[in-house]
CSV table of C-alpha atoms in Angstrom, one decimal:
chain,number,residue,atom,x,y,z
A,119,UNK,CA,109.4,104.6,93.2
A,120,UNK,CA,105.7,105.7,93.3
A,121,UNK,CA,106.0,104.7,97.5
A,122,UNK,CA,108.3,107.5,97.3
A,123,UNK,CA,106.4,109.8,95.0
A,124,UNK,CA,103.6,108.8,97.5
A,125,UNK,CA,105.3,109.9,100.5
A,126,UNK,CA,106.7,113.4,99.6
A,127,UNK,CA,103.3,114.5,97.8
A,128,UNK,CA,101.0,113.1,101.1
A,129,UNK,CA,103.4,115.2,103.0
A,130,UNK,CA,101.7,118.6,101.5
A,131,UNK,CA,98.9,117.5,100.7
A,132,UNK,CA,95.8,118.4,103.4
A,133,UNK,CA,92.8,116.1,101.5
A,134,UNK,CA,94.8,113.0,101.3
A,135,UNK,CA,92.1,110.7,100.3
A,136,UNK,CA,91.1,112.8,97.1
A,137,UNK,CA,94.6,111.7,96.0
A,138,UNK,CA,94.5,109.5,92.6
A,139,UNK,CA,98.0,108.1,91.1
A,140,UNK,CA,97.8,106.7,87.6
A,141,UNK,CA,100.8,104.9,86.5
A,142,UNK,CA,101.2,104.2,82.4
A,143,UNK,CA,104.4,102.2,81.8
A,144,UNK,CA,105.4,103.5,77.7
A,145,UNK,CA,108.7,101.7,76.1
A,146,UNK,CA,110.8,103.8,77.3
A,147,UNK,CA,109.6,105.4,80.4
A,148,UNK,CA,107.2,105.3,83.0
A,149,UNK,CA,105.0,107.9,83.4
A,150,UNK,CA,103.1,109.0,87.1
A,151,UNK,CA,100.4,111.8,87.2
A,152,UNK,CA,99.4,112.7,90.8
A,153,UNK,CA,95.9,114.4,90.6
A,154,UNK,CA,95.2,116.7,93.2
A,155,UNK,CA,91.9,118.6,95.0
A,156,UNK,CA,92.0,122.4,94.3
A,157,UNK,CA,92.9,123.3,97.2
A,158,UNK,CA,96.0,121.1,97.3
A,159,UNK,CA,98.0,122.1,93.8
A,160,UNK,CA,99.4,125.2,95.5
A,161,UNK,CA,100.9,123.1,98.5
A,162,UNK,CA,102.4,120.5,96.7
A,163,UNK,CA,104.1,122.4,93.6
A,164,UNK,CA,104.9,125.3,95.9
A,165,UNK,CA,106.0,128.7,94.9
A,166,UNK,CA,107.3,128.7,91.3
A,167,UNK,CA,107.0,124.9,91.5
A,168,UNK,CA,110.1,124.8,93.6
A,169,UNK,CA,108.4,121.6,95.3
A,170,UNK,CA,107.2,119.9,92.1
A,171,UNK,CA,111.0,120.6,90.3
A,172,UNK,CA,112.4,118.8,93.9
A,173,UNK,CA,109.9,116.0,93.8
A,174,UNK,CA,111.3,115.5,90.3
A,175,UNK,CA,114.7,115.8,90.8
A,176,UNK,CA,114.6,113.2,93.8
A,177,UNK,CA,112.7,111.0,91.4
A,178,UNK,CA,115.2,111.0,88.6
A,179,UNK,CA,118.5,110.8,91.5
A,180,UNK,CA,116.8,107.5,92.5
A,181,UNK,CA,116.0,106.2,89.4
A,182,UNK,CA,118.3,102.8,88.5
A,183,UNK,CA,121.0,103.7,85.8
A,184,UNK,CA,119.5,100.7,83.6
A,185,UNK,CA,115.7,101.0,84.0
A,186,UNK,CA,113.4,103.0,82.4
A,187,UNK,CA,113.2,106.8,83.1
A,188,UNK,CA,110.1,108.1,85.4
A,189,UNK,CA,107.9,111.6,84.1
A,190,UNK,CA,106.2,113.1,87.0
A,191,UNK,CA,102.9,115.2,86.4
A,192,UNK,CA,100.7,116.9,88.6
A,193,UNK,CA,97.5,118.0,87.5
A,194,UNK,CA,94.1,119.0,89.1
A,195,UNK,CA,91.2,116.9,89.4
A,196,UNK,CA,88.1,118.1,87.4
């Protein structure tokens, strides 16, 4: 799943080695924050996060019935 989340974000994003993905596996889901340069939070959420809700949305679709459910964030590296 984060080879996926991977793909699409890399896709929008210009500074591609500024990139950090943090993966924290909880009981009951696993949770992936994406932290992005400055200049790339506007690509990659896209106007009124259209990008970010369709990032989610493909994440959840390919998501296994039986395994534990993925949270997406995005945030800006300080």
């Amino acid at each position: 799943m984060l080879d996926l989340i991977k793909y699409v974000v890399e896709q929008f994003a210009e500074k591609k080695s500024e990139i950090e993905y943090k993966v924290e596996e909880k009981e009951t889901e696993i949770e992936v924050t994406v932290i992005l340069a400055e200049s790339d939070m506007g690509k990659v959420i896209g106007k009124q996060g259209k990008i970010a809700k369709a990032l989610r949305t493909l994440v959840k679709a390919s998501t296994p019935r039986d395994s534990k459910r993925y949270v997406l964030e995005i945030k800006e590296k300080v």
